[in-house]
């Protein structure tokens, strides 16, 4: 008996000694931050399951040697699966997950607090889209990629445009940033514009949308919210590394023929990347009876370069340049509806260069300091000629924007952090208008759309405070902004206007287990710019006169929201009210010039937008994913006792995806209700049908497969060939069509 006991003990001891451990850490591939709450399953000689802790780590102990399938899943990220072989030594793994798009609350965002923070703990509503050029719906442009983010509605005046609405506001009432630098300048127009389309989607790493907040964090224009674009960054490597990729896209009917190449070279202290692209967009083919909408196509060339240098162990220098040029961008509705033979943007584009230097300090107050300097040049050239006219108009606006900024990050205690700074922007405006007689070549020089050689100074100081105490997270901030517009008017002479504004915000988030409740208040403003004060000429369907006595528009946004997140479920909803006063409105003068009604801008209006939005995302199983979102805004012009202009209709999106290893297929139903609540300005807008914009439902199917270094994606859009347009657009959306994207990693 003793002999059997010794033998049994030896067997048990040998089994125990041969058991090993599989452990590891799970990271976000984009920012290298750890991810908590990730589901980990192990299948093989032994089956087990676990999840990552607060430090993103997991561990399976007493595991027998053998071959195992390791499956990793989290609602906010792409699923991951790999085969591991456990021998006589423990395994220590590093796993990097690719984030999904949407409003996933586990995603970290920068825009809400100007520093990396989990959106789950912030008292603000935000959405995130990663790598738009590689997303499943194969977006043609950057603004079109935003249509799958809750709370964003995209209007298109023309095929080469795209103006995102956030909570009922767009144009110069929403703020667009690129790598923290303002894209908005002093000529941004009220209402829809095309400037977001000058961002190349192939150069974008991530887009964040902050809804209902942003004036305190970023200054003027963020009354509806902020859209911040983060361009791709090269990564340092321990050894010299070179990698690259090629991408190509094609749309049926020659609606798109695009190509882009990307390369990156890196060492331990230097990283350099470049992205070069060419795009040829044909006329947009609408659904049902619309057919080809000509002229609407255009061409585009893009370049993006970025250099990162580790100056020391505590400092880093980034130098970047972004160039986009689009040519012959036709304004389709002008040609179709307003008796134009030619109406197009001959050239539209921008050239942004910036330098960022950051240094880390061993100080609570000066934990990190970042310096930013940038030069941004934008150009818009408009060509027009009426039918039967022998005169062709040429207008060209160039805006040179210089920027200097300093931001200080402070870690005052375990519970209290802050970041404060000063920002300075200066716009210099060049605007010309020539009428060219195409018979004899004679040129008549006229005043440009804006006063030529005008300037606009925008300076502000701010401080943002972030406090955590127990289950509560509080955010608060202040900003003071002073501006100076120097306008050289040919009729009135030299004018100087100096508006200023003070804004603040406060919000608190309470977390209990997986539930997060928040409330916030955000005051906002939009300072009158040169487009408001100095416009003279035809804009859209009206003729505008200058106005030099305007005050800043102001808003007060209050919000109540709830977020929930678990391994498989994500849910969020918010109700809000944005009350605005001193709104700058175009007022008819009773005159007519060149067949157009004449308008002048005045601070005459008070308005309110009330809304509710929500999203649900569910990982039904390892392979099935479901998500939906909806947004409703009700805008009322209190001063005029009529609906607020351009407010989008009730709209949303529903999708179901099946994914197996490197293959996926996804169905999507995108929809919008009719919009028949029209202001008088909407009724006067020839882009909006007589009784309002009809509602629509569009079914799309997406599929893709990755084989080694090759990724193929196919999109079948508008399967029922619905003839529709998003509210306020000047061109109908794409009809039944097939799009293909091929991406190859070198």
XYZ file of C-alpha atoms in Angstrom:
746
model
C 0.000 0.000 0.000
C 2.811 2.374 0.841
C 4.412 1.623 -2.539
C 1.171 2.618 -4.407
C 0.871 5.785 -2.345
C 4.435 6.829 -3.244
C 3.797 6.062 -6.938
C 0.560 8.053 -6.964
C 2.255 10.985 -5.240
C 5.054 10.940 -7.804
C 2.542 10.990 -10.678
C 0.628 13.860 -9.146
C 3.854 15.754 -8.451
C 5.054 15.286 -12.031
C 1.739 16.571 -13.371
C 1.920 19.576 -11.057
C 5.502 20.341 -12.003
C 4.719 20.125 -15.733
C 1.831 22.615 -15.498
C 2.740 26.060 -16.784
C 1.267 29.569 -16.968
C -0.046 31.529 -19.954
C -0.244 35.219 -19.131
C -0.152 38.475 -20.990
C -1.302 42.034 -21.457
C -3.796 43.417 -23.975
C -3.160 46.827 -25.567
C -4.971 49.267 -27.823
C -3.045 49.150 -31.114
C -3.589 52.869 -31.827
C -2.304 54.408 -28.597
C -0.587 51.470 -26.824
C -2.819 51.901 -23.758
C -3.853 48.791 -21.813
C -7.451 47.550 -22.152
C -9.425 46.289 -19.188
C -12.512 44.075 -19.367
C -11.336 42.000 -22.347
C -12.747 38.452 -22.606
C -10.035 35.783 -23.022
C -10.795 32.129 -23.789
C -8.377 29.223 -24.058
C -9.248 26.043 -25.965
C -7.020 22.954 -26.173
C -5.901 20.177 -23.803
C -7.397 22.398 -21.116
C -10.221 24.906 -21.622
C -10.470 28.043 -19.532
C -11.725 31.623 -19.685
C -10.711 34.838 -18.032
C -10.740 38.619 -18.452
C -8.205 41.400 -18.228
C -7.921 43.422 -15.055
C -7.448 47.130 -14.512
C -3.879 46.905 -15.859
C -4.971 45.021 -18.974
C -3.386 41.767 -17.769
C -4.653 38.174 -17.672
C -3.297 34.856 -16.442
C -4.084 31.144 -16.848
C -2.234 29.064 -14.251
C -1.566 25.313 -13.993
C -2.008 24.779 -17.738
C -0.726 21.558 -19.296
C 1.735 21.812 -22.222
C 0.188 21.599 -25.668
C -1.278 23.600 -28.553
C -4.050 26.057 -27.685
C -6.419 28.437 -29.479
C -6.429 31.817 -27.734
C -9.491 33.947 -28.494
C -9.688 37.598 -27.451
C -12.821 39.750 -27.707
C -14.116 43.098 -26.528
C -17.108 45.026 -27.797
C -14.964 48.088 -28.507
C -12.345 46.250 -30.578
C -11.914 43.827 -33.448
C -11.859 40.194 -32.290
C -8.469 38.495 -32.220
C -7.533 34.812 -32.430
C -4.166 33.075 -32.438
C -2.561 29.676 -31.893
C -0.036 29.329 -29.071
C 2.142 26.363 -28.154
C 2.930 25.896 -24.490
C 6.105 23.978 -23.742
C 8.060 23.656 -20.522
C 8.290 27.405 -20.016
C 5.623 29.959 -19.189
C 4.251 32.138 -21.986
C 4.093 35.919 -21.579
C 2.102 37.493 -24.432
C 1.507 41.013 -25.712
C -1.753 41.331 -27.664
C -2.741 44.421 -29.646
C -6.397 44.973 -30.575
C -7.712 47.226 -33.332
C -10.498 49.567 -32.149
C -13.947 49.419 -33.693
C -15.719 52.574 -34.885
C -18.631 54.256 -33.144
C -19.410 55.648 -29.714
C -17.853 52.822 -27.766
C -17.364 54.112 -24.236
C -14.152 52.206 -23.507
C -12.389 54.207 -26.239
C -10.064 56.908 -25.001
C -10.677 60.377 -26.420
C -8.589 63.531 -26.426
C -10.986 66.184 -27.694
C -13.260 66.298 -24.632
C -10.514 67.293 -22.158
C -7.454 67.933 -24.392
C -5.787 64.854 -22.867
C -6.265 61.087 -23.192
C -9.265 60.117 -21.063
C -11.687 57.157 -21.155
C -14.921 58.483 -22.645
C -16.761 56.211 -20.218
C -15.790 58.494 -17.328
C -16.341 61.855 -19.019
C -19.502 63.978 -18.657
C -19.619 64.570 -22.408
C -20.978 62.739 -25.450
C -18.415 61.644 -28.029
C -17.930 59.267 -30.926
C -14.841 57.788 -32.545
C -14.009 56.511 -36.022
C -10.682 54.768 -36.578
C -8.890 54.497 -39.927
C -11.789 55.741 -42.103
C -10.070 54.783 -45.360
C -10.079 51.164 -44.191
C -13.542 51.088 -42.643
C -16.081 48.570 -43.861
C -18.348 51.010 -45.706
C -15.495 52.236 -47.971
C -16.251 55.960 -47.597
C -15.392 58.055 -50.645
C -14.455 61.122 -48.602
C -13.723 62.105 -45.013
C -17.101 63.804 -44.420
C -18.950 60.781 -45.828
C -17.098 58.547 -43.360
C -18.731 60.465 -40.484
C -22.211 59.221 -41.401
C -21.736 56.099 -39.247
C -21.011 58.108 -36.083
C -24.072 58.683 -33.866
C -25.249 62.273 -33.763
C -23.636 63.321 -37.071
C -25.659 64.119 -40.202
C -23.783 64.941 -43.426
C -25.120 67.411 -46.007
C -23.603 67.691 -49.498
C -24.045 70.894 -51.466
C -22.009 69.294 -54.245
C -20.111 66.070 -54.935
C -16.859 67.701 -53.835
C -18.306 68.949 -50.549
C -19.611 67.490 -47.330
C -20.737 69.477 -44.308
C -21.273 67.582 -41.031
C -24.121 68.635 -38.741
C -23.690 68.119 -34.999
C -26.854 68.516 -32.979
C -28.504 70.587 -35.675
C -25.602 72.969 -36.368
C -23.004 73.052 -39.130
C -20.642 75.382 -41.007
C -19.035 78.042 -38.831
C -21.119 76.913 -35.828
C -19.146 73.667 -35.540
C -15.379 73.521 -35.140
C -13.022 71.304 -37.154
C -9.491 70.592 -35.903
C -6.608 68.736 -37.526
C -4.053 67.401 -35.041
C -5.249 70.032 -32.561
C -4.966 72.936 -35.051
C -8.023 74.864 -36.203
C -9.195 74.244 -39.756
C -11.880 76.915 -39.271
C -10.729 80.353 -40.325
C -12.286 83.817 -40.567
C -13.995 83.119 -43.921
C -15.869 79.979 -42.858
C -19.465 80.435 -43.974
C -22.679 80.151 -42.034
C -24.475 77.007 -43.125
C -23.021 74.112 -45.131
C -19.509 74.348 -46.538
C -17.033 72.023 -48.236
C -13.881 72.425 -46.138
C -13.973 69.039 -44.392
C -13.573 67.434 -47.804
C -10.033 68.846 -48.007
C -8.962 66.162 -45.506
C -7.606 63.052 -47.248
C -9.186 59.956 -45.607
C -6.068 57.871 -46.398
C -4.036 60.152 -44.105
C -6.406 59.846 -41.134
C -5.740 57.655 -38.110
C -8.761 58.630 -36.039
C -11.663 61.082 -36.015
C -13.257 62.167 -32.746
C -16.619 63.918 -32.562
C -17.417 65.851 -29.387
C -21.107 66.737 -29.303
C -22.522 69.782 -27.530
C -19.217 71.039 -26.125
C -15.923 72.545 -27.222
C -15.842 76.334 -26.896
C -14.006 76.187 -23.573
C -11.588 73.553 -24.844
C -10.944 75.034 -28.298
C -12.493 78.479 -28.704
C -14.875 80.126 -31.147
C -17.266 78.214 -33.439
C -17.848 75.098 -31.288
C -21.503 75.845 -30.540
C -22.672 72.476 -31.857
C -19.505 70.576 -31.081
C -16.042 69.676 -32.318
C -14.747 67.316 -35.000
C -11.067 66.565 -34.518
C -9.030 64.685 -37.114
C -5.846 62.918 -36.032
C -3.514 62.063 -38.893
C -1.401 58.930 -38.954
C 1.838 58.943 -36.986
C 4.920 56.812 -37.602
C 6.159 54.686 -34.691
C 9.685 54.324 -33.338
C 11.306 50.886 -33.583
C 14.244 49.291 -31.801
C 15.883 48.438 -35.149
C 15.860 50.175 -38.517
C 12.521 49.355 -40.093
C 10.897 50.145 -43.420
C 7.334 49.288 -44.305
C 4.750 50.472 -46.755
C 1.387 49.826 -48.343
C -0.580 50.384 -51.532
C -4.297 51.104 -51.717
C -6.689 51.368 -54.630
C -10.432 51.972 -54.921
C -12.930 51.787 -57.753
C -16.586 52.790 -57.986
C -18.889 51.422 -60.668
C -19.692 53.763 -63.534
C -16.214 55.274 -63.052
C -17.544 57.196 -60.038
C -14.169 56.719 -58.343
C -10.668 55.713 -59.373
C -8.308 56.369 -56.501
C -4.860 55.243 -55.472
C -2.672 55.894 -52.455
C 0.747 54.762 -51.320
C 2.080 54.888 -47.782
C 5.592 54.356 -46.459
C 7.314 54.536 -43.094
C 10.946 54.419 -42.001
C 11.836 54.281 -38.331
C 14.669 53.815 -35.846
C 14.777 54.048 -32.074
C 14.979 57.858 -32.173
C 13.530 58.831 -35.536
C 10.357 57.956 -37.431
C 9.293 59.295 -40.830
C 6.159 58.579 -42.849
C 4.628 59.730 -46.093
C 1.296 59.286 -47.847
C 0.803 60.194 -51.511
C -2.461 59.861 -53.392
C -4.395 60.655 -56.547
C -8.179 60.562 -56.969
C -10.405 60.838 -60.023
C -14.102 61.132 -59.197
C -16.550 60.808 -62.061
C -20.059 62.213 -62.155
C -22.229 60.957 -59.316
C -24.905 58.510 -60.491
C -28.115 58.821 -58.487
C -30.868 56.290 -57.912
C -34.123 55.434 -59.655
C -34.852 58.094 -62.299
C -32.006 60.495 -61.423
C -29.213 58.773 -63.304
C -25.908 60.490 -63.981
C -25.687 63.964 -62.453
C -23.413 65.920 -64.749
C -21.290 67.873 -64.193
C -20.332 66.774 -60.682
C -16.957 64.977 -60.829
C -13.513 66.338 -59.983
C -9.885 65.328 -59.444
C -7.721 65.464 -56.329
C -4.066 65.102 -55.367
C -2.836 64.577 -51.790
C 0.416 64.436 -49.860
C 1.071 64.027 -46.150
C 4.544 63.899 -44.562
C 5.432 63.550 -40.887
C 8.769 63.372 -39.047
C 9.136 62.479 -35.359
C 12.414 62.932 -33.474
C 13.318 61.973 -29.929
C 15.439 64.933 -28.905
C 16.099 63.365 -25.520
C 14.496 60.881 -23.193
C 12.008 63.553 -22.180
C 11.412 65.624 -25.301
C 10.072 65.057 -28.792
C 9.795 67.112 -31.972
C 7.148 66.544 -34.661
C 7.291 68.243 -38.063
C 4.438 67.672 -40.517
C 3.019 68.889 -43.801
C -0.369 68.157 -45.373
C -1.293 69.139 -48.911
C -4.645 68.667 -50.668
C -5.681 70.161 -54.007
C -8.992 69.551 -55.761
C -9.700 70.799 -59.284
C -12.842 71.513 -61.283
C -15.287 70.792 -58.475
C -18.628 71.482 -60.135
C -21.577 72.877 -58.155
C -24.243 70.707 -59.731
C -27.407 72.460 -58.488
C -26.169 75.821 -59.742
C -25.843 74.466 -63.283
C -29.113 72.567 -63.096
C -31.307 75.163 -61.358
C -29.815 78.644 -61.799
C -29.148 79.042 -65.524
C -25.375 78.657 -65.210
C -23.344 77.287 -68.062
C -20.359 76.979 -65.713
C -20.325 77.080 -61.912
C -17.476 75.330 -60.167
C -14.560 75.553 -57.806
C -11.676 75.744 -60.255
C -9.327 74.999 -57.343
C -10.021 74.273 -53.701
C -7.455 73.015 -51.252
C -5.135 73.670 -48.360
C -1.488 73.344 -47.343
C -0.841 72.902 -43.614
C 2.639 72.802 -42.085
C 3.183 72.525 -38.359
C 5.786 71.925 -35.721
C 5.149 70.501 -32.256
C 7.724 70.302 -29.499
C 6.909 68.648 -26.186
C 9.021 68.205 -23.093
C 8.280 66.224 -19.930
C 9.302 67.686 -16.575
C 9.565 66.176 -13.111
C 7.180 68.746 -11.711
C 3.601 68.593 -10.537
C 2.741 71.981 -12.002
C 4.842 71.691 -15.169
C 4.516 67.974 -15.799
C 4.525 68.453 -19.559
C 4.844 71.471 -21.853
C 3.878 71.483 -25.513
C 4.668 74.197 -28.066
C 2.855 74.357 -31.417
C 3.495 76.532 -34.432
C 1.692 76.213 -37.745
C 1.086 77.819 -41.131
C -2.078 76.947 -43.012
C -2.911 78.189 -46.486
C -6.374 77.617 -47.951
C -7.579 78.534 -51.411
C -11.000 78.633 -53.023
C -11.308 79.643 -56.654
C -14.792 80.013 -58.129
C -15.533 80.077 -61.862
C -18.968 80.985 -63.187
C -20.661 81.844 -66.458
C -24.368 82.232 -67.167
C -25.983 80.684 -70.216
C -25.914 83.044 -73.224
C -23.447 85.318 -71.384
C -20.070 86.242 -72.834
C -18.627 87.056 -69.393
C -16.926 84.505 -67.202
C -16.438 85.376 -63.546
C -13.306 84.440 -61.648
C -13.171 84.768 -57.859
C -10.240 83.659 -55.745
C -9.923 83.741 -51.950
C -6.657 82.876 -50.203
C -6.355 82.761 -46.437
C -2.954 82.477 -44.757
C -3.293 81.432 -41.126
C -0.389 81.464 -38.686
C -0.670 79.922 -35.249
C 1.368 79.809 -32.045
C 0.256 77.928 -28.936
C 1.662 76.809 -25.588
C -0.046 74.225 -23.395
C 0.987 73.134 -19.898
C -0.125 69.805 -18.404
C -0.182 69.585 -14.610
C -0.558 66.518 -12.379
C -1.295 68.287 -9.121
C -2.229 65.152 -7.161
C -3.540 61.623 -7.628
C -7.013 63.079 -7.958
C -6.463 66.445 -9.662
C -4.951 67.172 -13.059
C -5.143 70.254 -15.256
C -4.055 71.651 -18.574
C -3.862 75.333 -19.378
C -2.594 77.352 -22.271
C -2.603 80.290 -24.620
C -3.428 80.215 -28.339
C -2.852 82.798 -31.055
C -4.155 82.671 -34.635
C -3.816 85.301 -37.349
C -5.634 85.209 -40.688
C -4.562 87.284 -43.659
C -7.192 87.400 -46.393
C -6.621 87.944 -50.084
C -9.769 88.162 -52.209
C -10.153 89.091 -55.883
C -12.956 89.097 -58.447
C -12.487 89.527 -62.187
C -15.024 89.482 -64.995
C -13.445 88.187 -68.192
C -15.001 88.838 -71.593
C -14.437 85.577 -73.469
C -14.778 87.304 -76.870
C -12.121 90.012 -76.604
C -10.271 88.871 -73.459
C -10.847 92.138 -71.620
C -10.827 91.987 -67.819
C -12.937 94.057 -65.403
C -11.516 94.121 -61.871
C -14.135 94.191 -59.095
C -14.146 93.986 -55.305
C -13.663 90.409 -54.122
C -16.177 88.445 -52.064
C -14.235 89.605 -48.980
C -12.371 92.862 -48.338
C -8.900 92.310 -49.786
C -5.890 92.438 -47.426
C -8.039 92.122 -44.322
C -6.709 90.453 -41.194
C -8.235 88.683 -38.220
C -6.474 88.103 -34.879
C -7.785 85.418 -32.531
C -6.132 85.123 -29.093
C -7.338 83.188 -26.063
C -6.263 81.788 -22.718
C -7.866 78.772 -21.061
C -7.625 76.376 -18.160
C -9.249 72.934 -17.848
C -9.528 71.102 -14.521
C -10.039 67.336 -14.121
C -10.893 65.986 -10.664
C -11.595 62.407 -9.564
C -13.004 61.588 -6.137
C -14.289 58.095 -5.520
C -16.927 57.204 -8.104
C -17.172 60.815 -9.306
C -15.279 62.475 -12.126
C -15.653 66.238 -12.534
C -14.617 68.438 -15.457
C -14.582 72.246 -15.434
C -12.936 74.956 -17.485
C -12.682 78.623 -18.419
C -11.655 80.454 -21.595
C -11.334 84.131 -22.425
C -11.103 85.027 -26.097
C -10.373 88.411 -27.616
C -10.324 89.135 -31.324
C -9.490 91.962 -33.659
C -10.715 92.219 -37.224
C -8.997 94.746 -39.454
C -11.056 95.244 -42.598
C -10.101 97.414 -45.559
C -13.408 98.236 -47.210
C -13.261 100.073 -50.538
C -16.310 102.147 -49.596
C -15.939 102.665 -45.832
C -12.147 102.679 -45.502
C -10.174 101.030 -42.682
C -12.314 99.423 -39.959
C -11.253 97.738 -36.737
C -13.660 95.586 -34.732
C -12.693 93.945 -31.412
C -15.294 91.457 -30.125
C -14.473 89.279 -27.105
C -16.075 86.431 -25.201
C -15.820 84.585 -21.885
C -17.098 81.005 -21.607
C -17.092 78.244 -19.014
C -18.214 74.666 -18.637
C -18.782 72.157 -15.859
C -19.794 68.519 -15.766
C -19.838 65.555 -13.445
C -19.925 61.819 -14.084
C -20.945 59.216 -11.496
C -19.936 55.588 -12.059
C -21.324 52.557 -10.271
C -20.216 49.177 -11.584
C -20.934 49.266 -15.331
C -23.333 52.209 -15.149
C -22.287 55.801 -15.743
C -24.531 58.824 -15.236
C -23.508 62.333 -16.194
C -24.701 65.879 -16.516
C -22.930 68.900 -17.962
C -23.349 72.549 -18.867
C -21.356 74.164 -21.656
C -21.455 77.804 -22.647
C -20.325 78.480 -26.184
C -19.842 81.280 -28.665
C -19.012 82.150 -32.224
C -17.251 85.422 -32.852
C -18.341 87.308 -35.989
C -15.763 86.677 -38.689
C -14.815 88.311 -41.958
C -17.388 86.250 -43.852
C -20.090 87.651 -41.553
C -18.908 91.245 -41.670
C -17.346 91.717 -45.087
C -19.172 89.524 -47.639
C -20.240 91.317 -50.812
C -21.708 89.380 -53.721
C -23.662 86.263 -54.698
C -23.595 83.462 -52.114
C -25.698 80.366 -52.848
C -29.109 81.760 -53.875
C -28.802 85.331 -52.522
C -26.776 88.558 -52.765
C -25.077 89.688 -49.537
C -23.949 93.105 -48.323
C -21.267 93.828 -45.657
C -22.209 94.384 -42.010
C -19.683 95.721 -39.479
C -21.531 96.071 -36.167
C -22.029 92.410 -35.231
C -21.649 90.821 -31.784
C -20.603 87.221 -30.940
C -23.269 84.521 -31.087
C -23.699 82.755 -27.732
C -25.062 79.399 -26.629
C -25.836 77.527 -23.435
C -25.962 73.761 -23.782
C -27.264 71.601 -20.919
C -27.149 67.829 -21.116
C -28.134 64.737 -19.151
C -26.798 61.345 -20.180
C -26.271 57.695 -19.325
C -23.679 55.169 -20.522
C -23.423 51.429 -19.948
C -20.647 49.059 -20.932
C -20.026 45.354 -20.367
C -18.104 42.659 -22.225
C -20.828 42.318 -24.844
C -23.131 45.316 -24.435
C -22.654 49.016 -24.934
C -25.423 51.556 -24.590
C -25.630 55.321 -24.367
C -28.262 58.027 -24.477
C -28.418 61.768 -23.923
C -31.060 64.476 -23.813
C -29.970 68.052 -24.326
C -31.037 71.623 -24.891
C -28.967 74.273 -26.640
C -30.305 77.784 -26.171
C -28.716 80.383 -28.451
C -28.983 84.163 -28.575
C -27.556 87.048 -30.593
C -27.596 84.723 -33.601
C -26.338 86.384 -36.759
C -29.111 86.259 -39.315
C -29.387 87.287 -42.940
C -32.120 89.909 -43.201
C -33.683 90.854 -46.538
C -33.263 94.507 -47.499
C -36.029 94.515 -50.101
C -33.560 95.121 -52.925
C -32.756 92.934 -55.951
C -29.312 92.742 -57.605
C -28.636 90.632 -60.716
C -31.887 88.771 -60.139
C -30.994 87.835 -56.536
C -32.644 88.996 -53.318
C -30.326 91.174 -51.239
C -29.483 90.297 -47.620
C -27.516 91.903 -44.778
C -26.438 90.142 -41.570
C -27.703 91.288 -38.159
C -27.734 89.973 -34.554
C -31.485 89.529 -34.478
C -32.341 86.036 -33.381
C -32.823 83.788 -30.403
C -33.301 80.058 -30.939
C -33.342 76.749 -29.130
C -32.488 73.210 -30.204
C -33.767 70.318 -28.118
C -32.772 66.777 -28.867
C -32.290 63.188 -27.867
C -29.802 60.667 -29.200
C -28.847 57.117 -28.390
C -26.921 54.084 -29.521
C -26.864 50.348 -28.756
C -24.029 47.967 -29.603
C -24.192 44.253 -28.859
C -21.785 41.413 -29.479
C -24.337 38.630 -29.668
C -21.666 35.942 -29.945
C -18.076 35.550 -30.942
C -19.080 36.101 -34.579
C -22.219 38.258 -34.607
C -22.317 42.016 -33.967
C -25.305 44.326 -33.875
C -25.437 48.085 -33.537
C -27.880 50.903 -34.085
C -28.150 54.611 -33.350
C -30.683 57.373 -33.813
C -30.714 61.132 -33.387
C -33.574 63.618 -33.183
C -33.320 67.424 -33.093
C -36.125 69.954 -32.820
C -35.010 73.482 -33.636
C -37.144 76.564 -33.083
C -36.403 80.158 -34.009
C -37.950 81.978 -31.053
C -37.526 85.421 -32.571
C -39.418 84.572 -35.743
C -41.772 81.969 -34.277
C -40.784 79.492 -36.997
C -38.601 76.376 -37.272
C -34.837 76.906 -37.125
C -33.141 76.681 -40.508
C -31.499 73.507 -41.836
C -32.206 71.283 -38.806
C -31.746 67.643 -39.923
C -34.695 65.241 -39.684
C -34.962 62.275 -37.333
C -32.299 59.889 -38.640
C -30.341 56.786 -37.756
C -28.546 53.626 -38.746
C -28.945 49.899 -38.089
C -26.360 47.220 -38.909
C -25.708 43.517 -38.393
C -22.267 41.991 -38.976
C -20.960 38.442 -39.144
C -17.226 37.965 -38.797
C -15.209 34.771 -38.991
C -11.447 35.042 -38.759
C -10.409 37.238 -41.727
C -13.845 37.348 -43.380
C -16.805 39.606 -42.642
C -20.163 40.465 -44.136
C -22.293 43.334 -42.902
C -25.759 44.622 -43.753
C -26.686 48.217 -43.009
C -29.958 50.113 -43.126
C -29.477 53.873 -43.104
C -32.554 56.090 -42.883
C -33.946 59.570 -42.353
C -37.478 60.792 -41.812
C -38.953 63.522 -44.001
C -38.153 67.103 -43.027
C -41.189 69.303 -43.596
C -40.549 71.726 -40.690
C -39.117 74.509 -42.819
C -38.078 78.054 -42.021
C -38.703 80.722 -44.628
C -35.005 80.535 -45.503
C -35.422 76.803 -46.183
C -38.397 77.506 -48.427
C -36.286 80.029 -50.363
C -33.458 77.479 -50.751
C -33.673 75.870 -54.184
C -31.875 72.782 -52.861
C -34.903 71.883 -50.716
C -38.071 70.582 -52.466
C -41.257 72.606 -52.230
C -42.840 70.590 -49.406
C -39.598 69.632 -47.714
C -37.087 66.818 -48.131
C -38.713 63.360 -48.425
C -37.681 60.605 -46.041
C -35.640 57.664 -47.219
C -34.344 54.193 -46.322
C -31.197 52.791 -47.937
C -29.895 49.233 -47.675
C -26.155 48.588 -48.096
C -24.152 45.350 -47.975
C -20.430 45.241 -47.141
C -18.040 42.319 -47.246
C -14.307 41.793 -47.021
C -11.572 39.233 -46.729
C -7.916 39.420 -45.702
C -5.393 36.999 -47.131
C -1.882 37.518 -45.884
C -0.872 41.057 -46.768
C -3.890 41.696 -48.992
C -7.213 43.101 -47.814
C -10.170 43.128 -50.220
C -13.381 44.998 -49.414
C -16.531 45.254 -51.517
C -19.518 47.492 -50.943
C -22.914 47.154 -52.624
C -24.704 50.427 -51.913
C -28.356 51.441 -52.197
C -29.524 47.987 -53.265
C -33.100 49.147 -53.978
C -31.851 52.125 -56.021
C -33.603 54.678 -53.795
C -33.704 58.163 -55.294
C -32.879 60.419 -52.341
C -30.770 63.214 -50.914
C -29.809 64.219 -47.401
C -31.706 67.301 -46.239
C -30.338 70.549 -47.672
C -28.059 68.876 -50.216
C -27.674 70.211 -53.729
C -27.136 66.808 -55.313
C -28.805 63.422 -54.903
C -26.957 60.598 -53.189
C -25.497 57.593 -54.970
C -27.853 55.019 -56.474
C -27.374 51.265 -56.789
C -23.634 50.802 -57.203
C -20.656 48.600 -56.466
C -17.440 49.808 -54.855
C -14.211 47.889 -54.374
C -11.127 48.580 -52.280
C -7.823 46.708 -52.348
C -5.126 47.282 -49.733
C -1.709 45.633 -49.835
C 0.933 45.807 -47.104
C 4.434 45.692 -48.579
